[in-house]
């Protein structure tokens, strides 16, 4: 560029004009939340010409909906703890985001895949009492057995147990809390499906097997979890048991 000398032309270029809006954001708000007044969400978008100047979010009961929180600016932040909400258990909510670049152009809005408000349940028996399709937040329980595609949790009194359908690196006796959706596995067992669970930080008391005769295995209905045909007594589905021949 030439110096700014009076009487001489100055080269102030080149100039670039941003005529395109930012890319459509990608939004993540997790699968579940146990809170009824807050949702955590994060997002990302890019604008190679002029950059992102502002994001706005909304919260609704449908994709792109604003029923719970209208569009709200968070400046250039790419995450937010959205507080002051009134959320209902067993309901799915969607966080939507749009981006504005430094040229004032606004992206198309995008929504998360939806976060379910999980119903808190204090124990396995309470989990078995809820309807299929209900998201639950199960208080910490002891792992009794681990398989390649599932693991089992059992009450310390050995009265009831439940399958959690997920591969894991858990070990027996780990103490773990789970959020997921009650439903049936492909082989017909009632279980917690599509779960999320943190890495365990402590262990519980080891689960000892229930000793029983083969003819007493199965048992009756427990909550909304059926027993065997004609079965009565303790529902042994998922329990750690030892079968005696006599």
PDB file of C-alpha atoms in Angstrom:
ATOM      1  CA  UNK A   1       0.000   0.000   0.000  1.00  0.00           C
ATOM      2  CA  UNK A   2       1.113   3.563  -0.686  1.00  0.00           C
ATOM      3  CA  UNK A   3       1.620   6.111   2.075  1.00  0.00           C
ATOM      4  CA  UNK A   4      -1.259   8.501   2.646  1.00  0.00           C
ATOM      5  CA  UNK A   5       0.284  11.498   0.868  1.00  0.00           C
ATOM      6  CA  UNK A   6      -1.959  14.474  -0.023  1.00  0.00           C
ATOM      7  CA  UNK A   7      -2.668  14.604  -3.720  1.00  0.00           C
ATOM      8  CA  UNK A   8      -1.739  10.979  -4.300  1.00  0.00           C
ATOM      9  CA  UNK A   9      -4.060   7.972  -4.559  1.00  0.00           C
ATOM     10  CA  UNK A  10      -4.058   5.516  -1.661  1.00  0.00           C
ATOM     11  CA  UNK A  11      -4.596   1.771  -1.949  1.00  0.00           C
ATOM     12  CA  UNK A  12      -6.848   0.777   0.940  1.00  0.00           C
ATOM     13  CA  UNK A  13      -7.871  -2.633  -0.404  1.00  0.00           C
ATOM     14  CA  UNK A  14      -8.510  -5.360  -0.795  1.00  0.00           C
ATOM     15  CA  UNK A  15     -12.054  -5.343   0.603  1.00  0.00           C
ATOM     16  CA  UNK A  16     -14.130  -8.471   1.198  1.00  0.00           C
ATOM     17  CA  UNK A  17     -17.907  -8.510   1.455  1.00  0.00           C
ATOM     18  CA  UNK A  18     -19.544 -11.325   3.418  1.00  0.00           C
ATOM     19  CA  UNK A  19     -22.750 -12.187   1.591  1.00  0.00           C
ATOM     20  CA  UNK A  20     -23.366 -15.606   3.132  1.00  0.00           C
ATOM     21  CA  UNK A  21     -24.826 -16.450   6.551  1.00  0.00           C
ATOM     22  CA  UNK A  22     -23.036 -18.732   9.013  1.00  0.00           C
ATOM     23  CA  UNK A  23     -23.303 -22.476   8.694  1.00  0.00           C
ATOM     24  CA  UNK A  24     -26.262 -24.077  10.444  1.00  0.00           C
ATOM     25  CA  UNK A  25     -25.242 -24.795  14.061  1.00  0.00           C
ATOM     26  CA  UNK A  26     -24.865 -28.259  15.533  1.00  0.00           C
ATOM     27  CA  UNK A  27     -26.538 -28.514  18.956  1.00  0.00           C
ATOM     28  CA  UNK A  28     -25.995 -31.013  21.785  1.00  0.00           C
ATOM     29  CA  UNK A  29     -28.000 -31.069  25.012  1.00  0.00           C
ATOM     30  CA  UNK A  30     -27.415 -34.673  26.079  1.00  0.00           C
ATOM     31  CA  UNK A  31     -29.890 -37.525  26.217  1.00  0.00           C
ATOM     32  CA  UNK A  32     -31.310 -36.983  29.697  1.00  0.00           C
ATOM     33  CA  UNK A  33     -31.516 -34.531  32.544  1.00  0.00           C
ATOM     34  CA  UNK A  34     -32.732 -35.113  36.078  1.00  0.00           C
ATOM     35  CA  UNK A  35     -33.370 -31.378  36.571  1.00  0.00           C
ATOM     36  CA  UNK A  36     -36.798 -29.794  36.152  1.00  0.00           C
ATOM     37  CA  UNK A  37     -35.469 -26.231  35.997  1.00  0.00           C
ATOM     38  CA  UNK A  38     -32.272 -26.343  33.945  1.00  0.00           C
ATOM     39  CA  UNK A  39     -30.849 -27.700  30.689  1.00  0.00           C
ATOM     40  CA  UNK A  40     -27.179 -27.717  29.722  1.00  0.00           C
ATOM     41  CA  UNK A  41     -26.466 -27.290  26.024  1.00  0.00           C
ATOM     42  CA  UNK A  42     -23.528 -26.644  23.734  1.00  0.00           C
ATOM     43  CA  UNK A  43     -23.276 -25.800  20.046  1.00  0.00           C
ATOM     44  CA  UNK A  44     -20.903 -24.937  17.256  1.00  0.00           C
ATOM     45  CA  UNK A  45     -21.013 -23.182  13.891  1.00  0.00           C
ATOM     46  CA  UNK A  46     -18.545 -21.486  11.595  1.00  0.00           C
ATOM     47  CA  UNK A  47     -18.402 -18.520   9.289  1.00  0.00           C
ATOM     48  CA  UNK A  48     -15.086 -18.371   7.390  1.00  0.00           C
ATOM     49  CA  UNK A  49     -15.711 -14.909   5.908  1.00  0.00           C
ATOM     50  CA  UNK A  50     -16.488 -12.661   8.887  1.00  0.00           C
ATOM     51  CA  UNK A  51     -16.802 -14.967  11.888  1.00  0.00           C
ATOM     52  CA  UNK A  52     -19.580 -15.482  14.433  1.00  0.00           C
ATOM     53  CA  UNK A  53     -20.615 -12.451  16.465  1.00  0.00           C
ATOM     54  CA  UNK A  54     -23.597 -13.873  18.353  1.00  0.00           C
ATOM     55  CA  UNK A  55     -25.529 -17.030  19.145  1.00  0.00           C
ATOM     56  CA  UNK A  56     -29.146 -17.191  20.247  1.00  0.00           C
ATOM     57  CA  UNK A  57     -30.918 -20.182  21.776  1.00  0.00           C
ATOM     58  CA  UNK A  58     -34.539 -21.143  22.389  1.00  0.00           C
ATOM     59  CA  UNK A  59     -36.141 -24.020  24.286  1.00  0.00           C
ATOM     60  CA  UNK A  60     -39.337 -25.747  23.253  1.00  0.00           C
ATOM     61  CA  UNK A  61     -41.369 -28.929  23.358  1.00  0.00           C
ATOM     62  CA  UNK A  62     -40.869 -29.446  19.624  1.00  0.00           C
ATOM     63  CA  UNK A  63     -37.905 -28.984  17.260  1.00  0.00           C
ATOM     64  CA  UNK A  64     -37.359 -25.231  16.656  1.00  0.00           C
ATOM     65  CA  UNK A  65     -40.040 -24.527  19.265  1.00  0.00           C
ATOM     66  CA  UNK A  66     -39.994 -21.569  21.663  1.00  0.00           C
ATOM     67  CA  UNK A  67     -42.732 -22.698  24.063  1.00  0.00           C
ATOM     68  CA  UNK A  68     -40.435 -22.764  27.111  1.00  0.00           C
ATOM     69  CA  UNK A  69     -37.902 -19.998  26.362  1.00  0.00           C
ATOM     70  CA  UNK A  70     -37.999 -17.522  23.454  1.00  0.00           C
ATOM     71  CA  UNK A  71     -34.864 -16.645  21.491  1.00  0.00           C
ATOM     72  CA  UNK A  72     -32.188 -15.412  23.883  1.00  0.00           C
ATOM     73  CA  UNK A  73     -28.748 -14.039  23.041  1.00  0.00           C
ATOM     74  CA  UNK A  74     -25.616 -15.418  24.703  1.00  0.00           C
ATOM     75  CA  UNK A  75     -23.133 -13.407  22.639  1.00  0.00           C
ATOM     76  CA  UNK A  76     -20.297 -15.512  21.195  1.00  0.00           C
ATOM     77  CA  UNK A  77     -20.562 -18.216  23.889  1.00  0.00           C
ATOM     78  CA  UNK A  78     -20.826 -21.779  22.596  1.00  0.00           C
ATOM     79  CA  UNK A  79     -22.551 -23.263  25.643  1.00  0.00           C
ATOM     80  CA  UNK A  80     -25.043 -22.327  28.313  1.00  0.00           C
ATOM     81  CA  UNK A  81     -26.611 -23.588  31.503  1.00  0.00           C
ATOM     82  CA  UNK A  82     -30.169 -22.551  30.723  1.00  0.00           C
ATOM     83  CA  UNK A  83     -31.836 -21.956  34.076  1.00  0.00           C
ATOM     84  CA  UNK A  84     -35.198 -20.740  35.365  1.00  0.00           C
ATOM     85  CA  UNK A  85     -37.163 -23.269  33.308  1.00  0.00           C
ATOM     86  CA  UNK A  86     -40.282 -25.198  34.281  1.00  0.00           C
ATOM     87  CA  UNK A  87     -39.852 -28.726  32.917  1.00  0.00           C
ATOM     88  CA  UNK A  88     -41.999 -31.800  33.405  1.00  0.00           C
ATOM     89  CA  UNK A  89     -40.727 -35.325  34.027  1.00  0.00           C
ATOM     90  CA  UNK A  90     -41.087 -37.838  31.183  1.00  0.00           C
ATOM     91  CA  UNK A  91     -41.173 -34.993  28.621  1.00  0.00           C
ATOM     92  CA  UNK A  92     -38.679 -34.296  25.822  1.00  0.00           C
ATOM     93  CA  UNK A  93     -37.417 -30.750  25.277  1.00  0.00           C
ATOM     94  CA  UNK A  94     -35.428 -29.301  22.380  1.00  0.00           C
ATOM     95  CA  UNK A  95     -32.767 -26.593  22.448  1.00  0.00           C
ATOM     96  CA  UNK A  96     -32.555 -24.641  19.191  1.00  0.00           C
ATOM     97  CA  UNK A  97     -29.715 -22.321  18.173  1.00  0.00           C
ATOM     98  CA  UNK A  98     -29.069 -19.767  15.431  1.00  0.00           C
ATOM     99  CA  UNK A  99     -25.869 -17.845  14.689  1.00  0.00           C
ATOM    100  CA  UNK A 100     -25.241 -14.308  13.450  1.00  0.00           C
ATOM    101  CA  UNK A 101     -22.023 -13.266  11.721  1.00  0.00           C
ATOM    102  CA  UNK A 102     -20.245  -9.896  11.801  1.00  0.00           C
ATOM    103  CA  UNK A 103     -22.058  -8.901   8.612  1.00  0.00           C
ATOM    104  CA  UNK A 104     -25.376  -9.249  10.441  1.00  0.00           C
ATOM    105  CA  UNK A 105     -26.463 -12.321   8.505  1.00  0.00           C
ATOM    106  CA  UNK A 106     -28.333 -15.016  10.453  1.00  0.00           C
ATOM    107  CA  UNK A 107     -27.988 -18.758   9.947  1.00  0.00           C
ATOM    108  CA  UNK A 108     -30.795 -21.241   9.628  1.00  0.00           C
ATOM    109  CA  UNK A 109     -31.794 -22.425  13.113  1.00  0.00           C
ATOM    110  CA  UNK A 110     -31.107 -25.986  14.228  1.00  0.00           C
ATOM    111  CA  UNK A 111     -32.378 -28.101  17.090  1.00  0.00           C
ATOM    112  CA  UNK A 112     -30.904 -30.763  19.302  1.00  0.00           C
ATOM    113  CA  UNK A 113     -32.176 -34.320  19.085  1.00  0.00           C
ATOM    114  CA  UNK A 114     -34.017 -33.650  22.336  1.00  0.00           C
ATOM    115  CA  UNK A 115     -33.261 -34.096  26.027  1.00  0.00           C
ATOM    116  CA  UNK A 116     -35.617 -36.188  28.158  1.00  0.00           C
ATOM    117  CA  UNK A 117     -36.427 -35.162  31.712  1.00  0.00           C
ATOM    118  CA  UNK A 118     -35.853 -38.344  33.693  1.00  0.00           C
ATOM    119  CA  UNK A 119     -38.165 -39.294  36.530  1.00  0.00           C
ATOM    120  CA  UNK A 120     -36.118 -39.864  39.696  1.00  0.00           C
ATOM    121  CA  UNK A 121     -36.545 -43.377  41.130  1.00  0.00           C
ATOM    122  CA  UNK A 122     -34.918 -44.327  44.437  1.00  0.00           C
ATOM    123  CA  UNK A 123     -34.495 -48.040  43.768  1.00  0.00           C
ATOM    124  CA  UNK A 124     -34.936 -50.851  41.261  1.00  0.00           C
ATOM    125  CA  UNK A 125     -38.423 -51.789  42.434  1.00  0.00           C
ATOM    126  CA  UNK A 126     -39.565 -48.209  41.772  1.00  0.00           C
ATOM    127  CA  UNK A 127     -37.976 -48.362  38.304  1.00  0.00           C
ATOM    128  CA  UNK A 128     -39.929 -51.517  37.514  1.00  0.00           C
ATOM    129  CA  UNK A 129     -43.163 -49.763  38.477  1.00  0.00           C
ATOM    130  CA  UNK A 130     -42.985 -47.117  35.718  1.00  0.00           C
ATOM    131  CA  UNK A 131     -44.390 -47.526  32.209  1.00  0.00           C
ATOM    132  CA  UNK A 132     -42.279 -48.538  29.244  1.00  0.00           C
ATOM    133  CA  UNK A 133     -41.026 -45.481  27.380  1.00  0.00           C
ATOM    134  CA  UNK A 134     -40.535 -43.502  30.592  1.00  0.00           C
ATOM    135  CA  UNK A 135     -37.111 -41.944  31.185  1.00  0.00           C
ATOM    136  CA  UNK A 136     -35.813 -42.622  34.684  1.00  0.00           C
ATOM    137  CA  UNK A 137     -32.899 -41.507  36.846  1.00  0.00           C
ATOM    138  CA  UNK A 138     -32.033 -44.478  39.045  1.00  0.00           C
ATOM    139  CA  UNK A 139     -30.186 -43.822  42.299  1.00  0.00           C
ATOM    140  CA  UNK A 140     -26.850 -45.655  42.724  1.00  0.00           C
ATOM    141  CA  UNK A 141     -27.099 -49.447  42.738  1.00  0.00           C
ATOM    142  CA  UNK A 142     -24.568 -52.284  42.900  1.00  0.00           C
ATOM    143  CA  UNK A 143     -23.447 -54.062  39.725  1.00  0.00           C
ATOM    144  CA  UNK A 144     -24.064 -57.786  40.161  1.00  0.00           C
ATOM    145  CA  UNK A 145     -22.966 -59.110  36.745  1.00  0.00           C
ATOM    146  CA  UNK A 146     -21.415 -57.793  33.521  1.00  0.00           C
ATOM    147  CA  UNK A 147     -21.856 -59.197  29.998  1.00  0.00           C
ATOM    148  CA  UNK A 148     -20.563 -57.962  26.607  1.00  0.00           C
ATOM    149  CA  UNK A 149     -23.727 -55.998  25.752  1.00  0.00           C
ATOM    150  CA  UNK A 150     -25.406 -55.506  29.139  1.00  0.00           C
ATOM    151  CA  UNK A 151     -24.934 -55.423  32.876  1.00  0.00           C
ATOM    152  CA  UNK A 152     -27.184 -56.040  35.863  1.00  0.00           C
ATOM    153  CA  UNK A 153     -27.896 -53.955  38.941  1.00  0.00           C
ATOM    154  CA  UNK A 154     -29.260 -55.522  42.102  1.00  0.00           C
ATOM    155  CA  UNK A 155     -30.718 -54.208  45.340  1.00  0.00           C
ATOM    156  CA  UNK A 156     -28.528 -54.987  48.361  1.00  0.00           C
ATOM    157  CA  UNK A 157     -31.416 -56.931  49.921  1.00  0.00           C
ATOM    158  CA  UNK A 158     -31.375 -59.233  46.847  1.00  0.00           C
ATOM    159  CA  UNK A 159     -35.111 -58.733  46.373  1.00  0.00           C
ATOM    160  CA  UNK A 160     -34.969 -57.355  42.839  1.00  0.00           C
ATOM    161  CA  UNK A 161     -32.577 -56.686  39.961  1.00  0.00           C
ATOM    162  CA  UNK A 162     -32.646 -55.050  36.537  1.00  0.00           C
ATOM    163  CA  UNK A 163     -30.783 -55.282  33.248  1.00  0.00           C
ATOM    164  CA  UNK A 164     -29.106 -52.221  31.741  1.00  0.00           C
ATOM    165  CA  UNK A 165     -28.705 -52.662  27.991  1.00  0.00           C
ATOM    166  CA  UNK A 166     -25.246 -51.268  27.222  1.00  0.00           C
ATOM    167  CA  UNK A 167     -21.687 -52.429  26.847  1.00  0.00           C
ATOM    168  CA  UNK A 168     -19.492 -51.108  29.636  1.00  0.00           C
ATOM    169  CA  UNK A 169     -16.193 -51.439  31.423  1.00  0.00           C
ATOM    170  CA  UNK A 170     -17.921 -51.823  34.768  1.00  0.00           C
ATOM    171  CA  UNK A 171     -16.980 -54.509  37.268  1.00  0.00           C
ATOM    172  CA  UNK A 172     -19.141 -56.458  39.722  1.00  0.00           C
ATOM    173  CA  UNK A 173     -19.604 -54.551  42.995  1.00  0.00           C
ATOM    174  CA  UNK A 174     -19.238 -51.127  41.290  1.00  0.00           C
ATOM    175  CA  UNK A 175     -21.776 -48.630  42.591  1.00  0.00           C
ATOM    176  CA  UNK A 176     -23.351 -46.792  39.662  1.00  0.00           C
ATOM    177  CA  UNK A 177     -26.285 -44.474  38.922  1.00  0.00           C
ATOM    178  CA  UNK A 178     -28.083 -44.784  35.586  1.00  0.00           C
ATOM    179  CA  UNK A 179     -30.369 -42.629  33.465  1.00  0.00           C
ATOM    180  CA  UNK A 180     -32.231 -44.356  30.659  1.00  0.00           C
ATOM    181  CA  UNK A 181     -35.614 -45.382  29.281  1.00  0.00           C
ATOM    182  CA  UNK A 182     -37.637 -48.354  30.490  1.00  0.00           C
ATOM    183  CA  UNK A 183     -38.540 -50.842  27.780  1.00  0.00           C
ATOM    184  CA  UNK A 184     -38.123 -54.337  26.362  1.00  0.00           C
ATOM    185  CA  UNK A 185     -34.924 -55.740  24.898  1.00  0.00           C
ATOM    186  CA  UNK A 186     -34.968 -57.660  21.616  1.00  0.00           C
ATOM    187  CA  UNK A 187     -35.164 -60.904  23.575  1.00  0.00           C
ATOM    188  CA  UNK A 188     -38.155 -59.681  25.580  1.00  0.00           C
ATOM    189  CA  UNK A 189     -36.563 -58.819  28.920  1.00  0.00           C
ATOM    190  CA  UNK A 190     -37.643 -55.603  30.607  1.00  0.00           C
ATOM    191  CA  UNK A 191     -34.608 -53.362  31.035  1.00  0.00           C
ATOM    192  CA  UNK A 192     -33.194 -49.847  31.076  1.00  0.00           C
ATOM    193  CA  UNK A 193     -32.525 -48.970  27.425  1.00  0.00           C
ATOM    194  CA  UNK A 194     -30.359 -46.309  25.791  1.00  0.00           C
ATOM    195  CA  UNK A 195     -28.669 -45.557  29.127  1.00  0.00           C
ATOM    196  CA  UNK A 196     -26.045 -43.079  30.243  1.00  0.00           C
ATOM    197  CA  UNK A 197     -24.002 -43.613  33.376  1.00  0.00           C
ATOM    198  CA  UNK A 198     -20.905 -41.997  34.860  1.00  0.00           C
ATOM    199  CA  UNK A 199     -17.740 -43.872  35.662  1.00  0.00           C
ATOM    200  CA  UNK A 200     -18.130 -45.334  39.145  1.00  0.00           C
ATOM    201  CA  UNK A 201     -16.222 -43.648  41.936  1.00  0.00           C
ATOM    202  CA  UNK A 202     -16.844 -46.220  44.653  1.00  0.00           C
ATOM    203  CA  UNK A 203     -17.868 -49.816  45.224  1.00  0.00           C
ATOM    204  CA  UNK A 204     -20.820 -51.238  47.110  1.00  0.00           C
ATOM    205  CA  UNK A 205     -21.199 -54.328  49.242  1.00  0.00           C
ATOM    206  CA  UNK A 206     -20.696 -57.509  47.188  1.00  0.00           C
ATOM    207  CA  UNK A 207     -23.912 -59.185  46.054  1.00  0.00           C
ATOM    208  CA  UNK A 208     -24.154 -62.786  47.217  1.00  0.00           C
ATOM    209  CA  UNK A 209     -26.238 -65.201  45.127  1.00  0.00           C
ATOM    210  CA  UNK A 210     -29.709 -66.264  46.232  1.00  0.00           C
ATOM    211  CA  UNK A 211     -29.740 -70.033  46.702  1.00  0.00           C
ATOM    212  CA  UNK A 212     -32.859 -71.753  45.336  1.00  0.00           C
ATOM    213  CA  UNK A 213     -34.190 -74.853  43.678  1.00  0.00           C
ATOM    214  CA  UNK A 214     -34.612 -74.837  39.906  1.00  0.00           C
ATOM    215  CA  UNK A 215     -38.372 -75.270  40.210  1.00  0.00           C
ATOM    216  CA  UNK A 216     -38.651 -72.014  42.208  1.00  0.00           C
ATOM    217  CA  UNK A 217     -36.811 -69.852  39.640  1.00  0.00           C
ATOM    218  CA  UNK A 218     -38.879 -67.370  37.644  1.00  0.00           C
ATOM    219  CA  UNK A 219     -41.437 -66.060  40.081  1.00  0.00           C
ATOM    220  CA  UNK A 220     -44.397 -63.740  39.747  1.00  0.00           C
ATOM    221  CA  UNK A 221     -44.956 -60.216  38.453  1.00  0.00           C
ATOM    222  CA  UNK A 222     -42.896 -57.443  40.057  1.00  0.00           C
ATOM    223  CA  UNK A 223     -44.204 -53.943  39.442  1.00  0.00           C
ATOM    224  CA  UNK A 224     -44.854 -53.836  35.689  1.00  0.00           C
ATOM    225  CA  UNK A 225     -42.253 -56.513  35.013  1.00  0.00           C
ATOM    226  CA  UNK A 226     -43.964 -59.860  34.350  1.00  0.00           C
ATOM    227  CA  UNK A 227     -42.871 -63.135  35.870  1.00  0.00           C
ATOM    228  CA  UNK A 228     -42.933 -66.557  34.298  1.00  0.00           C
ATOM    229  CA  UNK A 229     -46.224 -68.080  33.157  1.00  0.00           C
ATOM    230  CA  UNK A 230     -48.023 -69.231  36.262  1.00  0.00           C
ATOM    231  CA  UNK A 231     -45.112 -68.074  38.407  1.00  0.00           C
ATOM    232  CA  UNK A 232     -45.514 -66.972  42.006  1.00  0.00           C
ATOM    233  CA  UNK A 233     -43.216 -65.619  44.658  1.00  0.00           C
ATOM    234  CA  UNK A 234     -39.901 -63.850  44.188  1.00  0.00           C
ATOM    235  CA  UNK A 235     -39.293 -62.597  40.639  1.00  0.00           C
ATOM    236  CA  UNK A 236     -35.782 -63.839  39.934  1.00  0.00           C
ATOM    237  CA  UNK A 237     -35.285 -62.162  36.553  1.00  0.00           C
ATOM    238  CA  UNK A 238     -31.860 -60.571  36.705  1.00  0.00           C
ATOM    239  CA  UNK A 239     -31.071 -61.783  40.217  1.00  0.00           C
ATOM    240  CA  UNK A 240     -27.744 -63.412  40.924  1.00  0.00           C
ATOM    241  CA  UNK A 241     -28.791 -66.920  41.941  1.00  0.00           C
ATOM    242  CA  UNK A 242     -27.257 -70.303  42.742  1.00  0.00           C
ATOM    243  CA  UNK A 243     -29.383 -73.294  41.734  1.00  0.00           C
ATOM    244  CA  UNK A 244     -29.338 -76.309  44.021  1.00  0.00           C
ATOM    245  CA  UNK A 245     -30.277 -79.702  42.624  1.00  0.00           C
ATOM    246  CA  UNK A 246     -32.151 -80.671  45.767  1.00  0.00           C
TER     247      UNK A 246
END
